[in-house]
XYZ file of N, CA and C in Angstrom:
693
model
N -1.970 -23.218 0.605
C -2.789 -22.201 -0.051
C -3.962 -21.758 0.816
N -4.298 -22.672 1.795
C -5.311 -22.122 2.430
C -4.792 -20.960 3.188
N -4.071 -20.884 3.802
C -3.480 -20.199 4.764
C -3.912 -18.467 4.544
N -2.687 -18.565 2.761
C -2.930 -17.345 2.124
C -4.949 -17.117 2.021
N -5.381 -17.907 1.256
C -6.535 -17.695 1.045
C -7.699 -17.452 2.482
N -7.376 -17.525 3.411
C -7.862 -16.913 4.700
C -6.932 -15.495 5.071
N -6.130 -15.313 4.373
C -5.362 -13.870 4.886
C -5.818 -13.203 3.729
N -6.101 -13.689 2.209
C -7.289 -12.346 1.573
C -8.273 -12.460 2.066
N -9.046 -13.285 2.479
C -10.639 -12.793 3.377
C -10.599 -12.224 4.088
N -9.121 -11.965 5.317
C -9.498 -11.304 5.971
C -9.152 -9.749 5.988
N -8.339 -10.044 5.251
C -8.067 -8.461 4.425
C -9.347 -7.857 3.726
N -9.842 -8.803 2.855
C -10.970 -7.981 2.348
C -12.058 -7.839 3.704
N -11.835 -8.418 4.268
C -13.199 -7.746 5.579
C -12.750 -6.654 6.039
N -12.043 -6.461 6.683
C -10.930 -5.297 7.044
C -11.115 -4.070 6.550
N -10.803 -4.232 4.979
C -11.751 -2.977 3.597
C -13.037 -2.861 4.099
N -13.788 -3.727 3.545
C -15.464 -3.666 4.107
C -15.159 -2.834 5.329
N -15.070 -3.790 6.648
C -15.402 -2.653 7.704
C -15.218 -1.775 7.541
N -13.978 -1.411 7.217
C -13.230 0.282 7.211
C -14.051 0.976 6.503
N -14.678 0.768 5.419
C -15.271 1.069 4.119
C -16.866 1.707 5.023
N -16.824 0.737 5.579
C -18.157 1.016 6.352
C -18.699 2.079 7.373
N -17.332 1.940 8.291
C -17.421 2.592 9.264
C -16.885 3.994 8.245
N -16.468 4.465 7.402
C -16.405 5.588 6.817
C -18.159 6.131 6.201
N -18.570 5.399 5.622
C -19.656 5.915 5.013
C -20.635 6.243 5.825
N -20.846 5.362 6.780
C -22.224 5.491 8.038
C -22.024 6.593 8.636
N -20.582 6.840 8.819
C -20.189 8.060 9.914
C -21.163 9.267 9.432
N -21.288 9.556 8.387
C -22.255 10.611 8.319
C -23.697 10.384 8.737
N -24.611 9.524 8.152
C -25.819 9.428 8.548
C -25.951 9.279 9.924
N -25.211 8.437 10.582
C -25.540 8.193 11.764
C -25.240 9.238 13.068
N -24.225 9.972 12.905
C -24.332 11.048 13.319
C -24.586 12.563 12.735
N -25.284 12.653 11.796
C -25.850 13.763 11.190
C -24.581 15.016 10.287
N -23.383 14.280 10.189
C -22.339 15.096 9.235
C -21.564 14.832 8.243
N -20.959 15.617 7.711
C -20.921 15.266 5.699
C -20.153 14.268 5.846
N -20.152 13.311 5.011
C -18.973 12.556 4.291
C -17.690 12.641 4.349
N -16.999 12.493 4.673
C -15.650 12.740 4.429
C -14.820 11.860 3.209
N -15.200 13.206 1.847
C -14.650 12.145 1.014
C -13.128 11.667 0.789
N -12.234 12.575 1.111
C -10.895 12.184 0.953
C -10.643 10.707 1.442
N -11.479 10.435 2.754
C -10.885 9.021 3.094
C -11.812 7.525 2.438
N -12.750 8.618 1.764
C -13.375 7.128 0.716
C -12.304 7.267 -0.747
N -11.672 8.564 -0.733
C -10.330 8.416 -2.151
C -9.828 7.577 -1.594
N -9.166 7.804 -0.604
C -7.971 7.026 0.150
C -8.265 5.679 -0.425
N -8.967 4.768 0.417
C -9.511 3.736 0.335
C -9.417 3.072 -1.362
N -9.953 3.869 -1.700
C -9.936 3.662 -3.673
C -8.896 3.428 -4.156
N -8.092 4.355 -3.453
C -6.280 4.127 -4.210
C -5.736 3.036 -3.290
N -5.820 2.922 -2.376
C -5.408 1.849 -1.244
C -5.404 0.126 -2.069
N -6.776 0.341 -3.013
C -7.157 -0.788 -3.648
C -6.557 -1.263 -4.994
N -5.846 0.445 -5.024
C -5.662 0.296 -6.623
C -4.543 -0.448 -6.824
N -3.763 -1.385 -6.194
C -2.593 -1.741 -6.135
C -2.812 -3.274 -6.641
N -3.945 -3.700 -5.922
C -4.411 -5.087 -6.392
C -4.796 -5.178 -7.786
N -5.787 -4.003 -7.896
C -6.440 -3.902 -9.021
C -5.657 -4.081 -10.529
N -4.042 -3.485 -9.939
C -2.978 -3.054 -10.945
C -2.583 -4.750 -11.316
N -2.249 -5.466 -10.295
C -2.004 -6.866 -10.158
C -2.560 -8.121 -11.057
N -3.726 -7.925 -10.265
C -4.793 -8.348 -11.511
C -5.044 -8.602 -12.361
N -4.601 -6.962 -13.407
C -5.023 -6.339 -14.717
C -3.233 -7.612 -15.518
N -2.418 -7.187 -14.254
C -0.923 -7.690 -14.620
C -1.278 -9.460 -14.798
N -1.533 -10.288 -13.905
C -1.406 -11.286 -14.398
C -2.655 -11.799 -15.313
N -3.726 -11.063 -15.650
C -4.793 -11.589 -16.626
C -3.596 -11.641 -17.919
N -2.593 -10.433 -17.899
C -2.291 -10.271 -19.378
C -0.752 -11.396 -19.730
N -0.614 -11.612 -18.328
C 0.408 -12.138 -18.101
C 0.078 -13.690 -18.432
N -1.170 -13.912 -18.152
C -1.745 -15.923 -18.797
C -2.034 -15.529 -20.528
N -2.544 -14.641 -21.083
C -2.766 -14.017 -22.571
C -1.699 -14.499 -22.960
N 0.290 -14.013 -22.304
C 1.205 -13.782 -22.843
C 1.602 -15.500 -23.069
N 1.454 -15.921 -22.081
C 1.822 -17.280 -21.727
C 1.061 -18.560 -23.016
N -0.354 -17.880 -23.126
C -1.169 -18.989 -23.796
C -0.947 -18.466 -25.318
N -0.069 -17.468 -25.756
C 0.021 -17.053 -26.990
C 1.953 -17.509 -27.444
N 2.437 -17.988 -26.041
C 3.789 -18.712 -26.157
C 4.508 -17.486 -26.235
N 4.754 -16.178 -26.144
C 5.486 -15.394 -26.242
C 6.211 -14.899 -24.927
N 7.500 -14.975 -24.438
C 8.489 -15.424 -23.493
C 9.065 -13.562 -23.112
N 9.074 -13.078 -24.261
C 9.252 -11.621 -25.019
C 8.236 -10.812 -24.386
N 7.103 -11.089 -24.721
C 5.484 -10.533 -23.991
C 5.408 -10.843 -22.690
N 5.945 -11.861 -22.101
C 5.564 -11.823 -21.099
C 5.845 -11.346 -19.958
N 7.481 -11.263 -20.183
C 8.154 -10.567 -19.025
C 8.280 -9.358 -19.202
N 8.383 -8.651 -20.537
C 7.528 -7.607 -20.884
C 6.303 -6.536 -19.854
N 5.229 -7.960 -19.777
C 4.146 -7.259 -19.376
C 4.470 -7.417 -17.525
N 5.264 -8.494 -17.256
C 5.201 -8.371 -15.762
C 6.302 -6.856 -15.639
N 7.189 -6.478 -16.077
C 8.324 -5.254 -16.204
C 7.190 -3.909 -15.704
N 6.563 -3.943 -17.077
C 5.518 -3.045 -16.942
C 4.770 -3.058 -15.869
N 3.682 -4.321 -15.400
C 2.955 -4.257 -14.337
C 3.633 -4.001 -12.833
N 4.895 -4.126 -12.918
C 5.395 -4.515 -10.959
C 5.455 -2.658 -11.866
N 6.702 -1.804 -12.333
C 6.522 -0.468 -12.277
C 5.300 0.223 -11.651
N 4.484 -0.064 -12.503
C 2.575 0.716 -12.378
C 2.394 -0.173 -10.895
N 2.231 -1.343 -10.415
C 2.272 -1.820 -9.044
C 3.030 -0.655 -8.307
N 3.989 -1.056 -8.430
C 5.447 -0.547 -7.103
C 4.892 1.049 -6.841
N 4.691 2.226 -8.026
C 4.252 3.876 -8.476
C 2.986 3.277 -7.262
N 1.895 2.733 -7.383
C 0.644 2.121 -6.788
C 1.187 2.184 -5.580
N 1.723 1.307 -4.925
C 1.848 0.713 -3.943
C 1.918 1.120 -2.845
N 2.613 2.791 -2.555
C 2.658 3.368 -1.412
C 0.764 4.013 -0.928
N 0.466 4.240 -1.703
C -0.989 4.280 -1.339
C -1.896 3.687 -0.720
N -1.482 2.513 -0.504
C -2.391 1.132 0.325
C -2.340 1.168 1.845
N -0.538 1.849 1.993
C 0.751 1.673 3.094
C 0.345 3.606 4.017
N -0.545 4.193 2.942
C -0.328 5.504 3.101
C -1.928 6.329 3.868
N -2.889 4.892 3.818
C -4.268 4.654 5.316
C -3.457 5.100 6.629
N -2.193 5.058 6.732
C -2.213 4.681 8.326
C -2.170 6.115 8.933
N -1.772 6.983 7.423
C -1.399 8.484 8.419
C -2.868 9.161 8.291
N -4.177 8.207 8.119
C -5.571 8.679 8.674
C -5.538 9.035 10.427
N -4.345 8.231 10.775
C -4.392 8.594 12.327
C -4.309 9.789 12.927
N -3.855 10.299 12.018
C -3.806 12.017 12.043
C -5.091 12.613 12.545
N -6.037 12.261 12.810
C -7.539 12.725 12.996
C -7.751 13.910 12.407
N -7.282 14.029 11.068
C -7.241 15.861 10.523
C -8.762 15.351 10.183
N -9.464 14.522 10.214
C -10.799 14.442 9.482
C -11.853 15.024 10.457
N -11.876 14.920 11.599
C -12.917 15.818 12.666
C -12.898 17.457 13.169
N -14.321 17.693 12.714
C -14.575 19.126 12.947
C -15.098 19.382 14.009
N -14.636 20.625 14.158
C -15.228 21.456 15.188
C -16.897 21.646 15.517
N -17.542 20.969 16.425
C -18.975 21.156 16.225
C -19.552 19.927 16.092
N -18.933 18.901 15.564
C -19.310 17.874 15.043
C -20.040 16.824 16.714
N -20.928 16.015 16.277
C -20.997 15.202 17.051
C -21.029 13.572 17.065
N -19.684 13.646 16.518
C -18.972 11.830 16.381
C -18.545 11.936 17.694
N -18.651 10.822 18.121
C -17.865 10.193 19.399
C -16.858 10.196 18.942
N -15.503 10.174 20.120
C -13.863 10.170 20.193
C -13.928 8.459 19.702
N -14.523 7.465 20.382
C -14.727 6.238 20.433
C -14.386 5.683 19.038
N -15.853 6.564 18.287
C -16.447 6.272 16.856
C -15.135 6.151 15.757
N -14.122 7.489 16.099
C -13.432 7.828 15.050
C -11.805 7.405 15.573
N -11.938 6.633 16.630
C -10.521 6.136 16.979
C -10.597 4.612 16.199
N -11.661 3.818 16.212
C -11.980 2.976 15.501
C -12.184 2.731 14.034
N -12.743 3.737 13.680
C -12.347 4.043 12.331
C -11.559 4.250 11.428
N -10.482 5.121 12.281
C -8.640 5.041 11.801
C -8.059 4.175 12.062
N -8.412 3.076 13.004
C -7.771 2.891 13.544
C -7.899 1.270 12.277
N -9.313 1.064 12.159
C -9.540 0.250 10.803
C -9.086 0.703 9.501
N -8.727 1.770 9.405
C -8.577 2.371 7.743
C -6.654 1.664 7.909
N -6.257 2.246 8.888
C -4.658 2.405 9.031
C -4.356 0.993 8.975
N -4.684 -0.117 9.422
C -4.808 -1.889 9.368
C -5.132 -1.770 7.994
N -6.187 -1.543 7.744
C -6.532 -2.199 6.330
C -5.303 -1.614 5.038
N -5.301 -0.597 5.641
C -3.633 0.128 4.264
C -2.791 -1.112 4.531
N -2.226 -1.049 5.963
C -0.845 -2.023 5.749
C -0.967 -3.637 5.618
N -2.228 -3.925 5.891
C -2.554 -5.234 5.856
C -2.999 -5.299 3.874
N -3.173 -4.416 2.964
C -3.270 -4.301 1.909
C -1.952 -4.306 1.414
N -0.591 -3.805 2.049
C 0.444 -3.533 1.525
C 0.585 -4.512 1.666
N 1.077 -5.223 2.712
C 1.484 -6.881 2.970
C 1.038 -7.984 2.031
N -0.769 -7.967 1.579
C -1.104 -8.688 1.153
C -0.079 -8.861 -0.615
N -0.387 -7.456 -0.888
C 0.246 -6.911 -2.297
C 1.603 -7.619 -2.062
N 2.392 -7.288 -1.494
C 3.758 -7.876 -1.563
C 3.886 -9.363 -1.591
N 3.033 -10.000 -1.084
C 3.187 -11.652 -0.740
C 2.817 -12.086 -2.069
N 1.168 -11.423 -3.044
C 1.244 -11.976 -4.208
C 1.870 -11.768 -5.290
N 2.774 -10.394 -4.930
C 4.038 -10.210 -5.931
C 5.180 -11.175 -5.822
N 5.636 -11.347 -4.623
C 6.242 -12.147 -4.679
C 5.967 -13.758 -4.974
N 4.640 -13.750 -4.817
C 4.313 -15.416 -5.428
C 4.622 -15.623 -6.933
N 3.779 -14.524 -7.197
C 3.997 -14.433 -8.809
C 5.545 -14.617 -9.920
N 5.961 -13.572 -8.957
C 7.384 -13.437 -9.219
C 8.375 -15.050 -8.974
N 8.042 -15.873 -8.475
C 8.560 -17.099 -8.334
C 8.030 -18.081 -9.088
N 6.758 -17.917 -9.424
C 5.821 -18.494 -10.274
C 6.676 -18.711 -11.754
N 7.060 -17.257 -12.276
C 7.721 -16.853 -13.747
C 8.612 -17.475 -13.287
N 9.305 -17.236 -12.525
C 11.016 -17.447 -12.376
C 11.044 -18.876 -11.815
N 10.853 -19.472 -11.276
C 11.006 -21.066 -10.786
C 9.391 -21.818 -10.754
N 9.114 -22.063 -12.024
C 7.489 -22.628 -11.875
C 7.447 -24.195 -11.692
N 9.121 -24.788 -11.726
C 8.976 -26.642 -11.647
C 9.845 -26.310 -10.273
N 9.674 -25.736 -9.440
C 10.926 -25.789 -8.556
C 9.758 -26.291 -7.334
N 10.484 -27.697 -6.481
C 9.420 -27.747 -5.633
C 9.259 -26.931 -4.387
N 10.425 -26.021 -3.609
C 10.057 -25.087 -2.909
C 10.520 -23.288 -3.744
N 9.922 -23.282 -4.809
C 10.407 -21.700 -5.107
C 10.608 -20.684 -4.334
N 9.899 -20.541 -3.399
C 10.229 -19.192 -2.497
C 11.267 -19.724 -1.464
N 12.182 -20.983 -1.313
C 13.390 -21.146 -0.830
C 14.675 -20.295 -1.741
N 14.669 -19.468 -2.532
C 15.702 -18.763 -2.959
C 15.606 -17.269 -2.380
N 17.136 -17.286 -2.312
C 17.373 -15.642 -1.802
C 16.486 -14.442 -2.492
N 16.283 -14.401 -3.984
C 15.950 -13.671 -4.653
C 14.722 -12.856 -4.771
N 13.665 -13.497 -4.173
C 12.308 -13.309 -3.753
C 12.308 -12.350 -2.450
N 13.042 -12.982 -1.544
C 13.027 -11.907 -0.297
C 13.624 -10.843 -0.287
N 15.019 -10.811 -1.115
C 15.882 -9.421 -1.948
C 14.660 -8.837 -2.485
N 13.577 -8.765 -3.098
C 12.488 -7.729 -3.832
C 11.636 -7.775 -2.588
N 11.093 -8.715 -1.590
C 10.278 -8.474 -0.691
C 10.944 -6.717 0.469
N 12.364 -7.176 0.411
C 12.969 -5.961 1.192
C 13.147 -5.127 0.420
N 13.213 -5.052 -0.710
C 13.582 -3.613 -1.394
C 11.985 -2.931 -1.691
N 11.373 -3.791 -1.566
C 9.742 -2.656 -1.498
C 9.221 -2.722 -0.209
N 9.709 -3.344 0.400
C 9.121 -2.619 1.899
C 10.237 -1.171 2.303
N 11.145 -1.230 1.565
C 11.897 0.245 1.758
C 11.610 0.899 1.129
N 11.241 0.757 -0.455
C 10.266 2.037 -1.220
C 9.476 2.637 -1.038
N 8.156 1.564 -0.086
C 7.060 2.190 0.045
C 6.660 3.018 1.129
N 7.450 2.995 2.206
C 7.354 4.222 3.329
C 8.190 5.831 2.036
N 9.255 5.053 1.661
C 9.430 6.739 1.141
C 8.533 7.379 -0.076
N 7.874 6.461 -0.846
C 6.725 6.907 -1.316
C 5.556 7.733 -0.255
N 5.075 6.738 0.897
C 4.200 7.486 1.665
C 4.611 9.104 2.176
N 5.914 8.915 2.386
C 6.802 10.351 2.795
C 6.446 11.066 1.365
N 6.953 10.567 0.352
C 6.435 12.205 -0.853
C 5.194 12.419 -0.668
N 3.841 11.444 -0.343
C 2.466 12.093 -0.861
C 2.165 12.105 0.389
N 3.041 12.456 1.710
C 2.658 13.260 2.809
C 2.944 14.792 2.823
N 4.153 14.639 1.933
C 4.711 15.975 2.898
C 5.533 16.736 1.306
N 5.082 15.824 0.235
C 5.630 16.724 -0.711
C 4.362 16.644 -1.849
N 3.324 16.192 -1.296
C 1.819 16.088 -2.126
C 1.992 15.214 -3.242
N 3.056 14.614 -3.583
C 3.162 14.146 -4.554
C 2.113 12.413 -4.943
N 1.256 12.501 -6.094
C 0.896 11.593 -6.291
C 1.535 10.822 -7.406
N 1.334 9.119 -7.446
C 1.786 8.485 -8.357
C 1.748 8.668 -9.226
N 0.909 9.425 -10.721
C 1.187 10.369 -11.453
C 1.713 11.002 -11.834
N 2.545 11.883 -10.783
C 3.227 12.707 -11.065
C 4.230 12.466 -11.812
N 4.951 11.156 -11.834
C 6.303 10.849 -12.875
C 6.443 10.760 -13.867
N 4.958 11.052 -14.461
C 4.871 11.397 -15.674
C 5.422 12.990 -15.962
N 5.671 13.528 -14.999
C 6.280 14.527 -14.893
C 7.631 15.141 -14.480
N 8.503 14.311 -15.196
C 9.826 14.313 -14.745
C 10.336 15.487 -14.243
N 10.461 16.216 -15.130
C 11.166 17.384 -14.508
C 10.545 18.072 -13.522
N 9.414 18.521 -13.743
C 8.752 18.756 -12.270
C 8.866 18.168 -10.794
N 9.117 17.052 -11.018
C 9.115 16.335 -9.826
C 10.660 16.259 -9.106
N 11.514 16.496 -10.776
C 12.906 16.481 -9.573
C 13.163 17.522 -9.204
N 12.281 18.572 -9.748
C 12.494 19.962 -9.355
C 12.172 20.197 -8.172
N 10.825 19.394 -7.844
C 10.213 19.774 -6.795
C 11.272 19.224 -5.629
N 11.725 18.015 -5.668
C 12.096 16.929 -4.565
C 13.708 17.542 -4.470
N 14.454 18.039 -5.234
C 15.680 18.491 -5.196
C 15.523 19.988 -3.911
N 14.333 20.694 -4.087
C 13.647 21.831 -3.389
C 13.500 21.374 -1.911
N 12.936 20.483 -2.114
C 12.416 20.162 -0.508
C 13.805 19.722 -0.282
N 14.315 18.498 -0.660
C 15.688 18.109 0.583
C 17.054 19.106 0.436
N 16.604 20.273 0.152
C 17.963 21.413 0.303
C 17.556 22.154 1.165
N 16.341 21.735 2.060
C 16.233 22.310 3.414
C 16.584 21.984 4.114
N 17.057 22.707 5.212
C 17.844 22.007 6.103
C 16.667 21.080 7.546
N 17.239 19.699 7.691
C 16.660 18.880 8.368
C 15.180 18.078 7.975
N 15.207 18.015 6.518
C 14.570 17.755 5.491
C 14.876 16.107 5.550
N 15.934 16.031 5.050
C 16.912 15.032 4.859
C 16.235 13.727 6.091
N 16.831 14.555 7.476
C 16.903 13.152 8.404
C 15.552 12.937 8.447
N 14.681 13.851 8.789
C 13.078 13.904 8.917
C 12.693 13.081 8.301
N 13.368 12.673 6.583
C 12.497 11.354 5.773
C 13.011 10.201 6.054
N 14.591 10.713 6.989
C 15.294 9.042 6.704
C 14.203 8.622 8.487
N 13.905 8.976 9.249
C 13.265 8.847 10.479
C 11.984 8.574 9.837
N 11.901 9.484 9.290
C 9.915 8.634 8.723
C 10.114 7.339 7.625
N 10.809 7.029 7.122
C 11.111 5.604 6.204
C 11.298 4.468 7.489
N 12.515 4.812 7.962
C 13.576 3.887 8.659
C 12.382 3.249 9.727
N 11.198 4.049 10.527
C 10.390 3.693 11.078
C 9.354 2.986 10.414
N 8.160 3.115 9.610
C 7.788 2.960 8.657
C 8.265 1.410 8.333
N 9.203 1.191 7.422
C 9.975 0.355 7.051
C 9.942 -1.217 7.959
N 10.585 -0.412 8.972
C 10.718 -1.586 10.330
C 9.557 -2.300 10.727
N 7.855 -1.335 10.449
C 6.900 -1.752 11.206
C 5.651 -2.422 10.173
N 6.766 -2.136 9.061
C 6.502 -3.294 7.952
C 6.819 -4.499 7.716
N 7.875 -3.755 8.183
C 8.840 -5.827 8.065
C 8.435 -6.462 9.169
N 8.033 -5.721 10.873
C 7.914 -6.754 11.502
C 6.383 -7.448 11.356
N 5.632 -6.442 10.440
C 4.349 -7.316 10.072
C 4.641 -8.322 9.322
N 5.027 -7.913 8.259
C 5.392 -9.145 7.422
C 6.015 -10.138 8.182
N 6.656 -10.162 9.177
C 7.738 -11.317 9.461
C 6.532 -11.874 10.372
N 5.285 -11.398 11.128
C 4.210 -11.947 12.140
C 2.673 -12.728 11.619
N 2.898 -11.529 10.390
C 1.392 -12.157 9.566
C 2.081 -13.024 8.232
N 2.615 -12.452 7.380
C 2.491 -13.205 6.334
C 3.761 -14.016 6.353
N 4.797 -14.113 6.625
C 5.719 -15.289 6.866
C 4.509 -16.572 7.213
N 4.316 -16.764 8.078
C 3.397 -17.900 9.086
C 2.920 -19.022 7.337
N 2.129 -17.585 6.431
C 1.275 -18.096 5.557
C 2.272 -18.741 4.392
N 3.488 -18.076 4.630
C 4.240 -18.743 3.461
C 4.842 -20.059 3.881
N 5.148 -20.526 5.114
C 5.413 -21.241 5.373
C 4.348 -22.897 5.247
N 3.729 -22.337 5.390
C 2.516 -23.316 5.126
C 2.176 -23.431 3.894
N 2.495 -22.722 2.393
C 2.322 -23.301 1.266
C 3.246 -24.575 0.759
């Protein structure tokens, strides 16, 4: 447990800095705010936050003995998680430098560092998110088992959301779409049926996932493997 519990500290420093080096950027060199990437950041968080809210209700379900409620509320929470989740993963396309103006006087230095912290802290947020889903998720499902995360079943959901969440980042790049939106069914398949009947639509997302994807898993397999191994 220590292991993990030094990989949220250092995740949450990671936020902080990033957090930091976003806000100062104005005072210290004399220009506005850039608020989109303090949203960013907000939703980046909101994934934990979703987590959280999931297992507070998830010990409620447990200490009230209801078996019905409980998996219930985890059903519900990984959905609202998973909708969440590409947002954390979706810091990195700050690299884009669409945030610097013309005129401005930030150093190149200032703001390569700054993305370069926002884009770490997204995927090092995604990673984190996935490792305590999957703890959790073994927790419910094998809680007397003395190595639970020795079953196939845990790493089957670890890979199927590291493949969701690049193609999430792909809709709220390039089709604006926010997690919200599915509350809007028909709209949304309207919209997404629109975009991939263009031509070269198609490979463009399977190239932005398939990459994406890969440079997820090989984090996961460098940072947070190490930590699971050691619980």
């Amino acid at each position: 447990m220590i292991a993990v519990a030094l990989l949220v500290i250092g995740v949450a420093l990671l936020n902080v800095y990033a957090s930091a080096l976003v806000v100062l950027r104005a005072p210290l060199f004399s220009t506005r705010l850039y608020r989109p990437m303090v949203l960013n950041i907000g939703l980046s968080l909101a994934p934990a936050v979703v987590l959280a809210v999931t297992f507070g209700a998830m010990v409620v379900s447990a200490f009230l003995g209801s078996s019905l409620l409980l998996w219930s509320t985890l059903a519900v929470g990984a959905l609202v998680w998973l909708l969440a989740l590409p947002n954390s993963a979706y810091l990195i396309t700050e690299l884009n430098f669409s945030h610097r103006q013309e005129g401005e006087r930030v150093p190149l230095w200032y703001d390569i560092v700054l993305t370069l912290s926002l884009a770490l802290s997204g995927m090092f947020n995604t990673l984190l998110n996935v490792l305590l889903v999957q703890m959790l998720y073994v927790l419910v499902a094998r809680p007397n088992k003395e190595d639970p995360l020795g079953g196939n079943d845990s790493w089957v959901i670890v890979a199927v959301v590291l493949v969701l969440v690049p193609f999430g980042m792909y809709l709220g790049r390039y089709l604006r779409f926010n997690s919200w939106d599915v509350t809007h069914p028909r709209a949304f398949a309207g919209k997404l049926v629109r975009h991939f009947r263009t031509r070269g639509t198609a490979s463009e997302a399977l190239g932005f996932c398939l990459t994406h994807t890969v440079l997820l898993t090989i984090l996961y397999v460098v940072v947070v493997i190490p930590a699971v191994v050691l619980l």
